[in-house]
XYZ file of C-alpha atoms in Angstrom:
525
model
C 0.000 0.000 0.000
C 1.535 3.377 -1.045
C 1.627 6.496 1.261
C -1.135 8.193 -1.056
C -3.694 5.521 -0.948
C -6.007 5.415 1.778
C -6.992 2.503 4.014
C -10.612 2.272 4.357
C -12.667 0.036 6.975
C -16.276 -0.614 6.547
C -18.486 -3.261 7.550
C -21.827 -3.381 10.141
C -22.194 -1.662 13.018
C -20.458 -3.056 15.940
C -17.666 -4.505 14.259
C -14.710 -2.788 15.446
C -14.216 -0.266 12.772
C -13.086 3.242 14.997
C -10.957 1.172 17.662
C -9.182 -0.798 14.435
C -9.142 2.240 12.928
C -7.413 4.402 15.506
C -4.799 1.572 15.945
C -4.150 1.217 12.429
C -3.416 5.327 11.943
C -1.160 5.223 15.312
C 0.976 1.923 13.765
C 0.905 3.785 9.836
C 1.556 7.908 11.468
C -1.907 9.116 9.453
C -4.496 11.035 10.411
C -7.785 8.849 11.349
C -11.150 10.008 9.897
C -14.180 8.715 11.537
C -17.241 9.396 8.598
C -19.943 9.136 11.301
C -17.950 11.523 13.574
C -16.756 14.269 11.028
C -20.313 14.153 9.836
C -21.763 14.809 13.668
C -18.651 17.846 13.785
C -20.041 19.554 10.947
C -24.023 19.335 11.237
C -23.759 20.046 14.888
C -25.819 17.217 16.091
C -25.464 12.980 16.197
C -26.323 10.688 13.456
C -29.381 9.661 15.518
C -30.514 13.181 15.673
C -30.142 13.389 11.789
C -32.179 11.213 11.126
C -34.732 12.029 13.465
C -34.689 15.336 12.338
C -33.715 15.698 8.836
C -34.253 12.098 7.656
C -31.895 9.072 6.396
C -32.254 10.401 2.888
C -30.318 13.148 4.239
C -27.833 11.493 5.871
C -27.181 9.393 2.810
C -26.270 12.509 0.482
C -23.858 13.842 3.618
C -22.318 10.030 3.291
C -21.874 10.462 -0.632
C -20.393 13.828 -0.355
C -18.096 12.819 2.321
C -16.874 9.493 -0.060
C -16.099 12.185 -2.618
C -14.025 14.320 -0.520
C -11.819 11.871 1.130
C -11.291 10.123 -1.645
C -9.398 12.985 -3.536
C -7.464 13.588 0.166
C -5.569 10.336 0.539
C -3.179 9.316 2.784
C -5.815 8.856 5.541
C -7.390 5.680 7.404
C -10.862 5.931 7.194
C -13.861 4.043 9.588
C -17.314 4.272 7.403
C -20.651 4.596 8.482
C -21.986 0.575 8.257
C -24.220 1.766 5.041
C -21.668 4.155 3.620
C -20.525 1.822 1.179
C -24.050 0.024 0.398
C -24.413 1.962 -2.627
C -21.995 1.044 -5.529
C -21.041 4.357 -6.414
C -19.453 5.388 -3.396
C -18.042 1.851 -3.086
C -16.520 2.346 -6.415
C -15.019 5.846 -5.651
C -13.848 5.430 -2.124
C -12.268 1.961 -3.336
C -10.117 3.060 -5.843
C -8.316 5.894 -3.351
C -6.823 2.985 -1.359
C -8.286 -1.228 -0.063
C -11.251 -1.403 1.449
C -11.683 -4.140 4.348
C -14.964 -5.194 5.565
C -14.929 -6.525 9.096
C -17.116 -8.444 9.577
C -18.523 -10.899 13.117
C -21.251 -13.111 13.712
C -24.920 -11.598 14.637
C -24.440 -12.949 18.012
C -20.746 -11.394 18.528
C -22.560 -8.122 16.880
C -25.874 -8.389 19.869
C -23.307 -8.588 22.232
C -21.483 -5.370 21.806
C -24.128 -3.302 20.279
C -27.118 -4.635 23.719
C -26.699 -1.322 25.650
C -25.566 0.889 22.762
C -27.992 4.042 22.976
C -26.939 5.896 19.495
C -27.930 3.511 16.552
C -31.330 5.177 15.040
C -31.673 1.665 12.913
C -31.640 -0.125 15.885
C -34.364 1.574 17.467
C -37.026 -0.332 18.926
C -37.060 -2.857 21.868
C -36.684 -6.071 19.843
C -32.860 -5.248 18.996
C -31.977 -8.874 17.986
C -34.613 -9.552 15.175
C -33.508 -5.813 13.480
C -30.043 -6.544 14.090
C -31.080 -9.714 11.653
C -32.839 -8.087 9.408
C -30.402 -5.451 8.605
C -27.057 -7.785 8.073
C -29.666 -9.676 6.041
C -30.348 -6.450 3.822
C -26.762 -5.502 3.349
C -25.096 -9.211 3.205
C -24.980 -8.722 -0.823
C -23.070 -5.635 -0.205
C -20.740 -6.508 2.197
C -19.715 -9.342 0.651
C -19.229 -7.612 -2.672
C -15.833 -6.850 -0.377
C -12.715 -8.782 -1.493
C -10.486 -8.601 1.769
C -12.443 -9.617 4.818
C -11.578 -9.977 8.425
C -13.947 -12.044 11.265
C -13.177 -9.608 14.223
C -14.781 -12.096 16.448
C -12.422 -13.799 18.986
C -9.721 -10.970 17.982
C -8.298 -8.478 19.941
C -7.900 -5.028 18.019
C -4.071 -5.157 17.774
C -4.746 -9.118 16.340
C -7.548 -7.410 14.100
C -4.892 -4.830 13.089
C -1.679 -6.778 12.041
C -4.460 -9.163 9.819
C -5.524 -6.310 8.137
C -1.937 -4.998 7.540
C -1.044 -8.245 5.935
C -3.802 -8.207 3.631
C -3.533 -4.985 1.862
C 0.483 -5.534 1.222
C -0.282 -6.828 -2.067
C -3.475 -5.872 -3.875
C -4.689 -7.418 -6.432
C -5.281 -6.220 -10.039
C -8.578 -5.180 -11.730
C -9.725 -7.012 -14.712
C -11.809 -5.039 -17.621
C -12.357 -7.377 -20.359
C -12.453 -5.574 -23.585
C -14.819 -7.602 -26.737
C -13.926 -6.916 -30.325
C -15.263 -9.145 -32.981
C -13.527 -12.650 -33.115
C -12.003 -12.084 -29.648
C -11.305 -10.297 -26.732
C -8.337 -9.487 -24.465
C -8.178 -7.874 -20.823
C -6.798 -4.421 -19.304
C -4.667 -5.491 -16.273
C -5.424 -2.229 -13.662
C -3.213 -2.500 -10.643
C 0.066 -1.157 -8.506
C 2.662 -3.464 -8.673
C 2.103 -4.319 -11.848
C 5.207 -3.990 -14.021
C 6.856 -6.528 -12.242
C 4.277 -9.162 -13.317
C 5.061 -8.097 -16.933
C 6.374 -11.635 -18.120
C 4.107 -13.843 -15.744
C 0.893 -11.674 -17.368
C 2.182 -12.655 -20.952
C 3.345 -15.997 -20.252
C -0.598 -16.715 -18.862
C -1.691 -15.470 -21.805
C 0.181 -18.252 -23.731
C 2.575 -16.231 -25.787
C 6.004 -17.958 -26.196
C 7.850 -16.630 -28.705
C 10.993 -13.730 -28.015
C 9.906 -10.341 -26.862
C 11.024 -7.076 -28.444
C 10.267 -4.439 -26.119
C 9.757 -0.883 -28.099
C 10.306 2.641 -25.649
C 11.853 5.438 -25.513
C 15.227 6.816 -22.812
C 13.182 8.066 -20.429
C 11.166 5.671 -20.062
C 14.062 2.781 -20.264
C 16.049 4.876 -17.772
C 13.305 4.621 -14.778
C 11.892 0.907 -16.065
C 13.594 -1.072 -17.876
C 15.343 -2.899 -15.021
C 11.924 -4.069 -13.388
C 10.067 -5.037 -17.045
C 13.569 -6.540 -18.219
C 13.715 -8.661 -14.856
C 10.156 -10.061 -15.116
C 10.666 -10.959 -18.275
C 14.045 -12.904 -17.541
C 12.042 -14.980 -14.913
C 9.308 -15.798 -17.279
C 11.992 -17.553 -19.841
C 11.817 -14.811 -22.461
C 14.157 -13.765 -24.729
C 14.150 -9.949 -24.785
C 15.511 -7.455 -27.753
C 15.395 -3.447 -26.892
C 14.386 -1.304 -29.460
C 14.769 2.596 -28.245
C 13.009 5.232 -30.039
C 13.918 9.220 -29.306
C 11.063 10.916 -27.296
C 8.644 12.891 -28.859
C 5.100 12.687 -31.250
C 7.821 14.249 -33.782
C 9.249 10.683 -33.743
C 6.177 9.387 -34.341
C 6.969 8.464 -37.973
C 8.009 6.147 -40.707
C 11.530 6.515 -39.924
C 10.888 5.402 -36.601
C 8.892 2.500 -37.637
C 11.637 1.658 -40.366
C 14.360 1.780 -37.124
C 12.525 -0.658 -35.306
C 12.139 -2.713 -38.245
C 15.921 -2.964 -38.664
C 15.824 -3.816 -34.835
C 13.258 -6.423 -35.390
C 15.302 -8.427 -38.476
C 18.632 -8.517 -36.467
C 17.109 -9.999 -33.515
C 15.714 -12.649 -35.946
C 11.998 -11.721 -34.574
C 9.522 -15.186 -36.032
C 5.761 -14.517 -35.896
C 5.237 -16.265 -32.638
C 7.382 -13.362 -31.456
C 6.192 -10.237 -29.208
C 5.958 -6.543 -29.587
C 5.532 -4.826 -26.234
C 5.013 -0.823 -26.136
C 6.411 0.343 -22.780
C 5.659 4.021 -22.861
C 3.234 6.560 -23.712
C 0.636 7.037 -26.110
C 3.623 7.803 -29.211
C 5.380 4.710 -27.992
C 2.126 2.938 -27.881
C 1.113 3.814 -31.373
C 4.705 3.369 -33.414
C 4.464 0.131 -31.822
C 1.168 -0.914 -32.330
C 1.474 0.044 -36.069
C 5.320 -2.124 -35.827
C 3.293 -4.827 -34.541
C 0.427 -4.718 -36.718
C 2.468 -4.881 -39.809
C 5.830 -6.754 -38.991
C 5.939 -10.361 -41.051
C 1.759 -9.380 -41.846
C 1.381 -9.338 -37.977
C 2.457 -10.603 -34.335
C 1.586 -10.458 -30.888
C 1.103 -6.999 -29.193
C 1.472 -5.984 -25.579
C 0.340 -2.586 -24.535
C 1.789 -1.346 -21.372
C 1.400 2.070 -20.925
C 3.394 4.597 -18.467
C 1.444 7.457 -18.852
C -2.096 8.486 -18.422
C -2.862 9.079 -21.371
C -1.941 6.561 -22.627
C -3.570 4.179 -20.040
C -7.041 5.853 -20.238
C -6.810 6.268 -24.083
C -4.015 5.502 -26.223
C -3.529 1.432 -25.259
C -7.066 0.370 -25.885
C -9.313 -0.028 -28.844
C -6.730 -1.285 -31.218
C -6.226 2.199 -33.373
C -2.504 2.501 -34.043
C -0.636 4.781 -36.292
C 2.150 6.909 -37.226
C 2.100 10.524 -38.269
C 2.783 12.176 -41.835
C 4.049 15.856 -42.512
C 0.928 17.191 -43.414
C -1.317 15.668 -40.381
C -1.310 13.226 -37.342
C -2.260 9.718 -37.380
C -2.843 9.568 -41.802
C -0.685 5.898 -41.601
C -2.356 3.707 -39.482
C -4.302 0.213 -39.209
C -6.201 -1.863 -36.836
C -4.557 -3.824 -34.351
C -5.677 -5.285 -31.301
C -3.544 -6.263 -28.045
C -3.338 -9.294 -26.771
C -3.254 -7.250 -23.180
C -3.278 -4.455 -22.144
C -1.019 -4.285 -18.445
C -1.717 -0.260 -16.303
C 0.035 0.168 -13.312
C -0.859 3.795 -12.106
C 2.578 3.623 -10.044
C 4.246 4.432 -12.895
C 1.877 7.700 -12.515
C 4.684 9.007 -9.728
C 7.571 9.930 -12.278
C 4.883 11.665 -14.705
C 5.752 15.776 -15.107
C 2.763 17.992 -14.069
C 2.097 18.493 -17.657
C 2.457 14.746 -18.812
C -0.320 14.284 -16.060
C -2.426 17.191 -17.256
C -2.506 15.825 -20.473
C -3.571 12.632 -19.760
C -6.203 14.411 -17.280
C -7.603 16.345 -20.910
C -8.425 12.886 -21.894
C -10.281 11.302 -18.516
C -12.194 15.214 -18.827
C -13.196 14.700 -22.856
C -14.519 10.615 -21.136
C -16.642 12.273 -18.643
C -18.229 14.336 -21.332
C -19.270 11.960 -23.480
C -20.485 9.598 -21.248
C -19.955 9.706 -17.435
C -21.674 12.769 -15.646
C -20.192 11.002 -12.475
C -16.408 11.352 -13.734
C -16.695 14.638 -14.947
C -18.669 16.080 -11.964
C -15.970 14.306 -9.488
C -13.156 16.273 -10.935
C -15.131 19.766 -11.266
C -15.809 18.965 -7.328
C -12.736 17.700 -5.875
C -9.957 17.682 -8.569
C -8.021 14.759 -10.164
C -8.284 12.415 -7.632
C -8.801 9.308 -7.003
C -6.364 8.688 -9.846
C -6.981 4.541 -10.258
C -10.995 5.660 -9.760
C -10.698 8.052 -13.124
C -8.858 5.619 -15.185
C -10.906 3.204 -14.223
C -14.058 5.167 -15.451
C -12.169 7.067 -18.400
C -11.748 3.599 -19.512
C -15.081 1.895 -19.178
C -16.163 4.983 -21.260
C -13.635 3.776 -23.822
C -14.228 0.387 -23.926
C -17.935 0.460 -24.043
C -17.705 2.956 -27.003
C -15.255 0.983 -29.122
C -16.727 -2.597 -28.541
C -19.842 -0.230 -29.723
C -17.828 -0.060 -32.667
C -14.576 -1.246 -33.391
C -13.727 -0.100 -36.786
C -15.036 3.236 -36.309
C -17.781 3.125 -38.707
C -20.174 5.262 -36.676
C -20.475 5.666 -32.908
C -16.615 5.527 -32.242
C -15.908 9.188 -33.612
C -17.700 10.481 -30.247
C -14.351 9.769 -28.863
C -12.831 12.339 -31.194
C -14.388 15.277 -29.054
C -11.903 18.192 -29.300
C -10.139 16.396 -31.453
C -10.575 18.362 -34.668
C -9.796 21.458 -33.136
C -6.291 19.909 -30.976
C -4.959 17.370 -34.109
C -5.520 21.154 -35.853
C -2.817 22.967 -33.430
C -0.539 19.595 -32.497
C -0.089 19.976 -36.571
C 0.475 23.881 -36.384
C 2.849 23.715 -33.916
C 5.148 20.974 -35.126
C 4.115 18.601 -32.540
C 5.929 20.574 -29.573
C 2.213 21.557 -28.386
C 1.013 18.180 -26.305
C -1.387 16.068 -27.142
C -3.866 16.870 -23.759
C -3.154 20.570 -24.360
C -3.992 20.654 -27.861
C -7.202 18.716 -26.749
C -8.083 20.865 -23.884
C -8.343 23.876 -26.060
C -10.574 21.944 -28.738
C -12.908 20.944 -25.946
C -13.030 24.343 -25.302
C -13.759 24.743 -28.823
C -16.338 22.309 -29.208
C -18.431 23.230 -25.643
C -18.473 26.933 -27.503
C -19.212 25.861 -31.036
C -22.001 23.536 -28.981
C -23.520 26.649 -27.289
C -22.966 28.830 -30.589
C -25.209 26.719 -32.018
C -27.745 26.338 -29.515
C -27.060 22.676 -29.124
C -26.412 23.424 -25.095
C -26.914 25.255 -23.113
C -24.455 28.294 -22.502
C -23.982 27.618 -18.916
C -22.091 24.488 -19.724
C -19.034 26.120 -21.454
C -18.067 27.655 -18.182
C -18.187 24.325 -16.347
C -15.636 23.052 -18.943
C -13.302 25.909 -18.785
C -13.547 25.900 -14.951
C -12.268 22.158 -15.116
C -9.915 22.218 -17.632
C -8.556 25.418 -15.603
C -8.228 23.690 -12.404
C -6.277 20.899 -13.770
C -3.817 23.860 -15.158
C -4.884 23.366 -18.532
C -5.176 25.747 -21.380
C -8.426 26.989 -22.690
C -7.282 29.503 -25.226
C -4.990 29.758 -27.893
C -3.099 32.640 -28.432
C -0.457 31.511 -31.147
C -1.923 30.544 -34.272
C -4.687 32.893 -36.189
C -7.924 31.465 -36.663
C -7.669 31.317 -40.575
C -4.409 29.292 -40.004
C -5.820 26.350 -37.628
C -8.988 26.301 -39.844
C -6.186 25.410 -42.938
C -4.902 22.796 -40.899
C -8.084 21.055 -39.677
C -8.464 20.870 -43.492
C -6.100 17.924 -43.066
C -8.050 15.673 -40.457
C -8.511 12.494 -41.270
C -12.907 12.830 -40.332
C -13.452 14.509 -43.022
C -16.607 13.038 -44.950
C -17.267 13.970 -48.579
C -15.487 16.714 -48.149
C -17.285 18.031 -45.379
C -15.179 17.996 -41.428
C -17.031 16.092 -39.405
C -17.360 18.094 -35.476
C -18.521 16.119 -31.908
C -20.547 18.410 -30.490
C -22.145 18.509 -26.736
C -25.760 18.186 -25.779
C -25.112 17.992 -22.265
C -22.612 16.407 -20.067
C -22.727 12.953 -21.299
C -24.618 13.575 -23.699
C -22.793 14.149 -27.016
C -23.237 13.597 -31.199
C -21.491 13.960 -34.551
C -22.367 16.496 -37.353
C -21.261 17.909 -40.519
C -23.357 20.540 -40.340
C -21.489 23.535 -39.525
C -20.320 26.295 -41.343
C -17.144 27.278 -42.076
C -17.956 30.976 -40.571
C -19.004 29.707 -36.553
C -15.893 27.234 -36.564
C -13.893 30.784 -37.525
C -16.129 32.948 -34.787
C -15.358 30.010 -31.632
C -11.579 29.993 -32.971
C -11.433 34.438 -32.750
C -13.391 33.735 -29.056
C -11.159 31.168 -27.477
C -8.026 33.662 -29.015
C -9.503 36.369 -26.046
């Protein structure tokens, strides 16, 4: 468990969350946060007298709000109300800040300690037993929804304590299976990660030699841990180093890798494994995609972009003088492995521009994502890649060949591919993108498509995660030339993803030249 992640106790009432708690923040030096009791602090009045007087409904929201805010905190060890985590949303949320353990004890164990407890308004009544029954009855789906459990029943709290240490040395990885027509493969989401590289592929059955495509920086900080895994798994492992950059993102490039490939004697039962960002991932992809018509390719991405974006849906290309991503093809991974350690080493603007991407997901199709950043920033980092990339995935198995639905993902991407291509790829991808959402939310409300109050909520966003909304270097007429070059153009026509509403969006070529050229003079202000 990392020193950013919090540690999160939950389970019924009665089970030895606040003492286990306490004890747990003393052993790790964090702060403790009791929900129920931070809750009391701020309304001025118990839980029972909440819901007496303001009702459970109430209550509930308070719970939400609270998952929200400590979630984008970390660092903390947290006790939860017994129904905090009952709904899955908050579950989800609070989850992916840090483990959750449910403790858990028997009804009887539960009677016992709870028989002359005074403050439980769900307990009210004189029959305690049969509602403490009912209720573990009602949330038993729940709780047990819970991977790491502990029976506190027998246990002293320092015994309850070092169990729940041991358990959350090593979590496991997520699984998020992604369909595609004649297969599927999975996205590995976990810390800890890298250094199950070769034991991930080997599961997956591939044998042959690995050649593992990145660039220095990224060899510098992992290349010992990938290269190590994959030494323990039996592979044989060629490096192929790229420069840094989308301006390597090229046919030279790919021909460089090629070379690499042929020397190493590379068969078709061989492996091509991206380690890197989304340029790394693409170059790659497109090696692997047409290398000997075709081998095996592993995506592991180090950035966030890339994990929320770039690694998944099987697009992969390389870029030509006159516009990004004209060379490409189809080709899908056999896995995809995300370790959001690898998050740590990112620059502030690397992370920004993968943020861009996780912003343009919430748009067009999670409210929930979206609203979570506007309210409490970019955090719980696993939590937003986690959503940015169910938005992904259920978009491209929508449509995997991008015949129809799939552009929706392009929002803002007319308007960034535009200035990436203006200023000779030294403008980032996220950046580029965070202006043409910008762009798009305008042209949206320009056209009466949303309503205006929804371009500030995008700006305000994009601002807070210290990205650019306007673009003060290039003249309208000049990035209106260049989107002349993107690759959605239909009969002629660009083709623009426009906003309804937060996640609510849609694609159009109806929009004249002269409102695209009024947006691009606004966002210049």
């Amino acid at each position: 468990m990392n020193e950013d992640e919090n540690l999160i106790l939950t389970g019924f009432m009665g089970s030895g969350k606040t003492s286990v708690g306490r004890e747990l923040a003393r052993r790790l030096n964090r702060e403790f946060v009791d929900m129920d009791v931070l809750i009391e602090s701020r309304e001025g009045m118990t839980v029972a007298e909440i819901f007496r007087l303001k009702g459970e409904a109430y209550f509930r929201q308070l719970e939400a709000e609270l998952c929200r805010e400590l979630a984008a905190r970390g660092g903390l060890v947290i006790a939860t109300g017994g129904g905090a985590l009952l709904p899955e949303e908050n579950r989800q949320i609070l989850g992916a800040s840090g483990p959750v353990v449910c403790l858990t004890a028997p009804p009887e164990e539960i009677f016992r300690r709870l028989e002359s407890a005074d403050d439980r308004p769900l307990l009210e009544g004189d029959d305690r037993w049969t509602g403490i029954q009912a209720l573990l009855a009602q949330r038993a789906a729940a709780y047990q929804r819970i991977p790491l459990q502990v029976d506190t029943s027998g246990l002293t709290v320092d015994q309850v304590a070092d169990r729940v240490l041991a358990m959350v040395e090593t979590p496991a990885a997520q699984i998020l299976p992604v369909r595609y027509p004649g297969g599927e493969y999975p996205i590995y989401l976990g810390r800890g990660l890298l250094s199950q590289v070769g034991e991930l592929i080997r599961h997956h059955g591939l044998s042959g030699a690995v050649a593992v495509v990145t660039n220095p920086t990224v060899s510098a900080l992992y290349a010992d841990t990938v290269g190590a895994s994959l030494e323990a798994a039996g592979y044989q492992t060629t490096w192929c180093t790229v420069p840094d950059g989308e301006a390597y993102k090229t046919l030279d490039s790919v021909r460089h890798v090629y070379d690499l490939l042929i020397e190493a004697r590379l068969d078709r039962h061989g492996v091509v494994l991206a380690l890197g960002g989304g340029v790394i991932g693409d170059l790659a992809g497109f090696v692997a995609a047409t290398y000997l018509r075709g081998v095996a390719l592993v995506q592991v991405p180090t950035t966030l972009l890339a994990m929320v974006d770039a690694s998944v849906g099987g697009k992969v290309a390389v870029d030509h003088p006159r516009g990004k991503n004209l060379i490409g093809a189809f080709k899908q991974p056999r896995l995809v492995i995300a370790d959001p350690a690898t998050l740590v080493t990112l620059p502030p603007g690397e992370k920004a521009s993968g943020l861009a991407e996780t912003v343009k997901a919430g748009l067009i199709a999670d409210p929930a994502l979206f609203c979570q950043i506007e309210d409490h920033g970019p955090a719980p980092l696993p939590w937003l890649i986690e959503r940015a990339l169910r938005v992904k995935i259920a978009v491209v198995e929508e449509d995997p060949y991008e015949h129809g639905r799939r552009a929706v993902l392009n929002l803002g991407h007319t308007f960034g591919h535009a200035l990436e291509l203006l200023s000779g790829y030294a403008r980032s991808h996220g950046a580029a993108v965070s202006v043409g959402l910008v762009a798009a939310a305008r042209l949206s409300a320009r056209l009466g498509w949303c309503d205006p109050g929804l371009v500030p909520r995008v700006e305000g966003v994009l601002h807070r995660l210290g990205l650019p909304t306007r673009e003060p270097d290039f003249l309208p007429d000049q990035i209106w030339e260049a989107m002349a070059a993107d690759k959605k153009r239909r009969g002629g026509r660009l083709r623009f993803v426009l906003l309804r509403d937060i996640g609510e969006v849609f694609v159009t070529d109806q929009v004249e030249s002269a409102e695209v050229l009024a947006v691009l003079e606004e966002i210049q202000r």
